[in-house]
Amino acid sequence: MIINVAKTICADQWRYWLRTKVAATVLMLGAILTLAALVVNAFHIEEAAHAREHLQTEAEERFKAQPDKHPHRMVHYGHYVFRAPTPLSVIEPGVDTYTGNAIFLEGHRQNSAMFAQQRQSAGLTRFSSLTPSFLALVLAPLFIILIGYGSVSREREAGTLTLLLSQGTTRWPLMLGKLLALVTASSLFLLPLLLACLYVAFSSESTLIVLLFCLSYAVYFLLWATVVTACSALFEKSSVSFTVLIVIWMAVCVLFPRLGSSVATNAAPSIGKLEADFKVEEKLRSLGDGHDVNDPAFKKLKEDLLAKYNVDSVDELPVNFRGVVAQYSEGRQAKVLNEFAENRMNEELEQAEIARQFGWLSPTVAVRAISTILAGTSLETHHRFLKEAEALRLAFVQGLNKVHVEKLDYKLDMNRNASEEAADKAVVAADNWALLSEFNFKPEAANTRISNALIYFLQLFVWVCITALLLKAAVRRLNP
Amino acid sequence: MMRFTDIKREAGFVFGHRQIKLTLLVVFLLSAASLWSGHVEMQEQQATIERLLEKDQIEREAVITHQSNYGMVAYYAFHLTYAPPSPLAFAAVGERDVFPWKHRIRMLALEGQIYESDTDNPELAFLGRFDFAFVTSVLLPLFIILLLYDLKAKEREARRFELLNVTARNAHAIWSARALVTLVPLALVTLIPFVFFGLVNGASLPSILTVCAIVIGNIALWSGIVLSIGAAKRFTNFSATHLASIMLGVWIVTTVVVPVTAHTLINAVVETPEGGDIVLTQREAVNSAWDKPVEDTWRAFIATHPQWADYTTFNPERDSSFNWKWYYAFQQVGDQAASELSQGYQAATLQKDTIASYVALLSPSLLSQRLLSNAANTDVKAMVGYENDVRAFHQALRKFYYYHLFKAPEFSQESFEALPQFTPSIKTSQEKKNEN
């Protein structure tokens, strides 16, 4: 009985939408935009994935194809790593366009990621970019409002509500029917997204992640449909429910996310990388210059080494002392660099978390956090990229230093600047460059991402409860 | 003609509505909050620059006093370059959160350094800035729609429309007066906080007036759109909310659809060299120089710097096989190798910006956003201008060091008094005050 009534109400609402120009236009526009965004973004991500994979292979090949050289030249030759886009970034590109996706790895330095795509946007995407997630999180709610603000109040204004209620239609089936109509209408925007998500992701992404991802978007749409239907019932006039809903949309979708970002910047200001670099350098200076074996900072290292091998001078050591110094100072430097990098990442994360607290004020913020974290396009994943790049940097630099220690004669090494012939002798064979390991970046494991997103699921859950209460109140107060 | 009595009556009518008073209060708060947040941030950026300048000076002096040859100083000495926020940057952060506005550079190949960005937290950048430009260009139109969409329709629905038209001396005057008493307070609550912060930040009077003009223009344009949709003959039978949906549709199309579509098209049309290619080319050129005959480097170097052709030989006893002249020459050659790509990259950025300026004619929001960041010197042109300042400064550094490396005068600490100094081309309010 309830279901039949709801179905009839829903079908009736659909007939109305198809008849009116505005609703039909909105539905069309929404569906076209969603599809366009999906296609454009899919092409873009595909292209980026290929380009970065290609650059990564090329960088590795070039490294390994270098001729015989002094190993320290290779430390400075360095290496590039590129971050490939994750499967779900087709829907949620997240911070990717703002971070840059290439890092140059070299000895003694931690570089930042370069070439953020946003630089190429010519300011056109200040408010938005044509990403499926933006459409779903920001525009779709507006569309839902536009078609749904009058779904109940229209009946009241036309006097049909009295008719419906007096003829025995109870309130719940009536409201559920209206809600169902709005949910099916909004699925015009949501469905392409979900299908794309399933298609793109099931191949290379964890099923659980994809399901949760889809679920959070579905719940988000349901929330809006419910709020719109409830407001339409709560307010007597269509114009009032329209105004109220637009104000809610402005606050929730446009204002709070940005307010969060501004509050975070001002509440937890972080010093930039440049300023941190000064502190790093200050600390590094106390560790001595790894290029200079006579730096007093290595006096103890030298004494220990002489004692260990029981010899009187570094010339007699079975290992290359220059290499030992390079290895030793690189290790100590890396520790300092990582300590600062870790600090900076924590600061950034702290800011991000302040901004994400606005999820208690806006479900859009909550779902955006869930969406980026699950898609592997969040700040957390970017940090992971930085950490993995650093691990690779240290591995190959120290590998080269090891080659320096073991395979290059100290006397030849110290004599290398005497003449060109001497320089030609102070080299190691090119086959040593094979020590470079391949860089293959993957986002965090599925459970890590899910547990990172847990708190934001909680925010979303709170919103579900609030909206359910709102719907209940609207049903109770539904009077002709 | 609109009469004072009309205005007075309508003002009383408009301010009798709680909804309108509330809207004005909200706009005032939003405007003030965005300005305050921009103000705090620009203060912080200014303070950061000052701290950096101080440390930069100390560091460089330490390097100079600890080294005893020009090559080493050139290698270890960094130089701070920066684009200070202009006095209006608090109102329109513009591209400052996307393009880098500070760098520390040294004598090595520039292409490997200039794309390093010390940008802020990417997640916050992704969530977007809440600055005055955003409030006025994106949110204000929505408020205008909310305030004006039922200007006439409300009266029609209340069946007062005809009555009002008949009783008024001039039918148009009522609506113009009613729109005016709504819009003028709206402009005031938006602009009063701006003028206050503008004065606090030491912005010049003409620049403050420019921003006011842009904001008023934006309000006028949107009111025009809203009112003409409301007055259109073919929409006379539409309900007020129906009309509002159409107005919102215009907002979506101009504010969202036009820019994002243009963005996608522009990216497809304008060919941009891959950033990665620039740095890879540069690195390859620099690093392969170690393994190439020295003459290769000299040939490429002298092609652009013929004045040093007679100074390329070096004294093996003094210089050994490693030689700073040659080292910096191949850094230069590395930049030369990447220069075509790098110029293409910058040209593409500017070309995209130019196309975007035409697109902005189709989107009032984009237009006012662009005009505001242009007034605040935070647009793409200003940021590319900063990049070129850095390039020019690096060029000056090279000139200084090439002289000292090639002519090889005796090393002296005093010679560094002639070291080029970076001066930003955008003046801050502080500097402007000092000039006056």
PDB file of C-alpha atoms in Angstrom, chain B residues 12-124:
ATOM      1  CA  GLY B  12      11.334  52.339   4.385  1.00  0.00           C
ATOM      2  CA  PHE B  13       9.669  49.436   2.662  1.00  0.00           C
ATOM      3  CA  VAL B  14      12.898  47.548   1.939  1.00  0.00           C
ATOM      4  CA  PHE B  15      14.313  48.025   5.393  1.00  0.00           C
ATOM      5  CA  GLY B  16      11.074  46.918   6.903  1.00  0.00           C
ATOM      6  CA  HIS B  17      11.945  43.418   5.676  1.00  0.00           C
ATOM      7  CA  ARG B  18      13.908  41.310   8.094  1.00  0.00           C
ATOM      8  CA  GLN B  19      15.162  39.133   5.273  1.00  0.00           C
ATOM      9  CA  ILE B  20      16.870  42.034   3.535  1.00  0.00           C
ATOM     10  CA  LYS B  21      18.467  43.337   6.697  1.00  0.00           C
ATOM     11  CA  LEU B  22      19.747  39.843   7.422  1.00  0.00           C
ATOM     12  CA  THR B  23      21.165  39.456   3.922  1.00  0.00           C
ATOM     13  CA  LEU B  24      22.985  42.757   4.180  1.00  0.00           C
ATOM     14  CA  LEU B  25      24.432  41.758   7.517  1.00  0.00           C
ATOM     15  CA  VAL B  26      25.646  38.431   6.093  1.00  0.00           C
ATOM     16  CA  VAL B  27      27.257  40.159   3.102  1.00  0.00           C
ATOM     17  CA  PHE B  28      28.947  42.616   5.434  1.00  0.00           C
ATOM     18  CA  LEU B  29      30.310  39.786   7.579  1.00  0.00           C
ATOM     19  CA  LEU B  30      31.505  37.799   4.557  1.00  0.00           C
ATOM     20  CA  SER B  31      33.202  40.801   3.043  1.00  0.00           C
ATOM     21  CA  ALA B  32      34.878  41.725   6.312  1.00  0.00           C
ATOM     22  CA  ALA B  33      35.926  38.134   7.044  1.00  0.00           C
ATOM     23  CA  SER B  34      37.448  37.637   3.606  1.00  0.00           C
ATOM     24  CA  LEU B  35      39.319  40.913   3.846  1.00  0.00           C
ATOM     25  CA  TRP B  36      40.556  40.205   7.329  1.00  0.00           C
ATOM     26  CA  SER B  37      41.802  36.791   6.312  1.00  0.00           C
ATOM     27  CA  GLY B  38      43.536  38.208   3.238  1.00  0.00           C
ATOM     28  CA  HIS B  39      45.003  40.992   5.342  1.00  0.00           C
ATOM     29  CA  VAL B  40      46.423  38.602   7.925  1.00  0.00           C
ATOM     30  CA  GLU B  41      47.875  36.442   5.204  1.00  0.00           C
ATOM     31  CA  MET B  42      49.559  39.275   3.368  1.00  0.00           C
ATOM     32  CA  GLN B  43      50.986  40.564   6.637  1.00  0.00           C
ATOM     33  CA  GLU B  44      52.399  37.104   7.173  1.00  0.00           C
ATOM     34  CA  GLN B  45      53.852  36.980   3.655  1.00  0.00           C
ATOM     35  CA  GLN B  46      55.433  40.381   4.169  1.00  0.00           C
ATOM     36  CA  ALA B  47      56.877  39.300   7.498  1.00  0.00           C
ATOM     37  CA  THR B  48      58.177  36.090   5.922  1.00  0.00           C
ATOM     38  CA  ILE B  49      59.971  38.090   3.252  1.00  0.00           C
ATOM     39  CA  GLU B  50      61.542  40.326   5.856  1.00  0.00           C
ATOM     40  CA  ARG B  51      62.730  37.371   7.919  1.00  0.00           C
ATOM     41  CA  LEU B  52      64.060  35.673   4.798  1.00  0.00           C
ATOM     42  CA  LEU B  53      65.890  38.798   3.660  1.00  0.00           C
ATOM     43  CA  GLU B  54      67.605  39.092   6.986  1.00  0.00           C
ATOM     44  CA  LYS B  55      68.729  35.474   7.057  1.00  0.00           C
ATOM     45  CA  ASP B  56      69.662  35.548   3.407  1.00  0.00           C
ATOM     46  CA  GLN B  57      72.039  38.437   4.022  1.00  0.00           C
ATOM     47  CA  ILE B  58      73.687  36.720   6.976  1.00  0.00           C
ATOM     48  CA  GLU B  59      74.088  33.427   5.150  1.00  0.00           C
ATOM     49  CA  ARG B  60      75.622  35.001   2.082  1.00  0.00           C
ATOM     50  CA  GLU B  61      78.057  37.055   4.099  1.00  0.00           C
ATOM     51  CA  ALA B  62      79.094  33.940   5.959  1.00  0.00           C
ATOM     52  CA  VAL B  63      79.751  32.156   2.663  1.00  0.00           C
ATOM     53  CA  ILE B  64      81.748  35.070   1.280  1.00  0.00           C
ATOM     54  CA  THR B  65      83.954  35.357   4.337  1.00  0.00           C
ATOM     55  CA  HIS B  66      84.571  31.620   4.513  1.00  0.00           C
ATOM     56  CA  GLN B  67      85.602  31.113   0.895  1.00  0.00           C
ATOM     57  CA  SER B  68      88.686  32.189  -0.876  1.00  0.00           C
ATOM     58  CA  ASN B  69      87.833  31.920  -4.532  1.00  0.00           C
ATOM     59  CA  TYR B  70      85.044  33.215  -6.716  1.00  0.00           C
ATOM     60  CA  GLY B  71      84.018  29.807  -7.987  1.00  0.00           C
ATOM     61  CA  MET B  72      83.312  28.519  -4.485  1.00  0.00           C
ATOM     62  CA  VAL B  73      81.399  31.617  -3.460  1.00  0.00           C
ATOM     63  CA  ALA B  74      79.290  31.398  -6.609  1.00  0.00           C
ATOM     64  CA  TYR B  75      78.559  27.748  -5.815  1.00  0.00           C
ATOM     65  CA  TYR B  76      77.594  28.206  -2.190  1.00  0.00           C
ATOM     66  CA  ALA B  77      76.013  31.655  -2.121  1.00  0.00           C
ATOM     67  CA  PHE B  78      72.249  31.762  -2.499  1.00  0.00           C
ATOM     68  CA  HIS B  79      70.289  34.873  -3.277  1.00  0.00           C
ATOM     69  CA  LEU B  80      66.758  35.532  -2.214  1.00  0.00           C
ATOM     70  CA  THR B  81      64.346  36.721  -4.859  1.00  0.00           C
ATOM     71  CA  TYR B  82      60.747  37.510  -4.054  1.00  0.00           C
ATOM     72  CA  ALA B  83      57.592  39.172  -5.261  1.00  0.00           C
ATOM     73  CA  PRO B  84      56.210  41.126  -2.309  1.00  0.00           C
ATOM     74  CA  PRO B  85      52.443  41.337  -1.974  1.00  0.00           C
ATOM     75  CA  SER B  86      51.163  44.592  -3.400  1.00  0.00           C
ATOM     76  CA  PRO B  87      49.103  46.888  -1.151  1.00  0.00           C
ATOM     77  CA  LEU B  88      45.951  45.392  -2.695  1.00  0.00           C
ATOM     78  CA  ALA B  89      46.958  41.745  -2.612  1.00  0.00           C
ATOM     79  CA  PHE B  90      44.889  41.250   0.552  1.00  0.00           C
ATOM     80  CA  ALA B  91      41.758  41.722  -1.537  1.00  0.00           C
ATOM     81  CA  ALA B  92      42.688  39.432  -4.400  1.00  0.00           C
ATOM     82  CA  VAL B  93      45.208  36.707  -3.639  1.00  0.00           C
ATOM     83  CA  GLY B  94      45.002  35.818  -7.334  1.00  0.00           C
ATOM     84  CA  GLU B  95      47.741  33.553  -8.576  1.00  0.00           C
ATOM     85  CA  ARG B  96      49.958  33.994  -5.555  1.00  0.00           C
ATOM     86  CA  ASP B  97      48.959  30.648  -4.140  1.00  0.00           C
ATOM     87  CA  VAL B  98      49.720  28.855  -7.396  1.00  0.00           C
ATOM     88  CA  PHE B  99      52.799  30.565  -8.779  1.00  0.00           C
ATOM     89  CA  PRO B 100      55.834  30.753  -6.528  1.00  0.00           C
ATOM     90  CA  TRP B 101      56.551  34.194  -5.147  1.00  0.00           C
ATOM     91  CA  LYS B 102      59.895  33.476  -3.518  1.00  0.00           C
ATOM     92  CA  HIS B 103      63.011  31.650  -4.610  1.00  0.00           C
ATOM     93  CA  ARG B 104      66.572  31.274  -3.470  1.00  0.00           C
ATOM     94  CA  ILE B 105      68.760  30.983  -6.481  1.00  0.00           C
ATOM     95  CA  ARG B 106      72.444  30.578  -7.139  1.00  0.00           C
ATOM     96  CA  MET B 107      74.844  30.652 -10.044  1.00  0.00           C
ATOM     97  CA  LEU B 108      74.042  27.118 -11.273  1.00  0.00           C
ATOM     98  CA  ALA B 109      71.827  26.515 -14.275  1.00  0.00           C
ATOM     99  CA  LEU B 110      68.643  28.474 -13.665  1.00  0.00           C
ATOM    100  CA  GLU B 111      66.242  26.087 -15.354  1.00  0.00           C
ATOM    101  CA  GLY B 112      66.876  23.573 -12.616  1.00  0.00           C
ATOM    102  CA  GLN B 113      65.953  26.113  -9.954  1.00  0.00           C
ATOM    103  CA  ILE B 114      63.212  28.350 -11.229  1.00  0.00           C
ATOM    104  CA  TYR B 115      60.430  25.757 -11.260  1.00  0.00           C
ATOM    105  CA  GLU B 116      61.033  24.824  -7.665  1.00  0.00           C
ATOM    106  CA  SER B 117      57.993  26.012  -5.894  1.00  0.00           C
ATOM    107  CA  ASP B 118      57.597  26.786  -2.273  1.00  0.00           C
ATOM    108  CA  THR B 119      53.843  26.878  -2.453  1.00  0.00           C
ATOM    109  CA  ASP B 120      51.519  26.516   0.459  1.00  0.00           C
ATOM    110  CA  ASN B 121      49.619  23.535   1.655  1.00  0.00           C
ATOM    111  CA  PRO B 122      48.167  21.925  -1.487  1.00  0.00           C
ATOM    112  CA  GLU B 123      45.030  20.760   0.288  1.00  0.00           C
ATOM    113  CA  LEU B 124      44.175  24.307   1.322  1.00  0.00           C
TER     114      LEU B 124
END
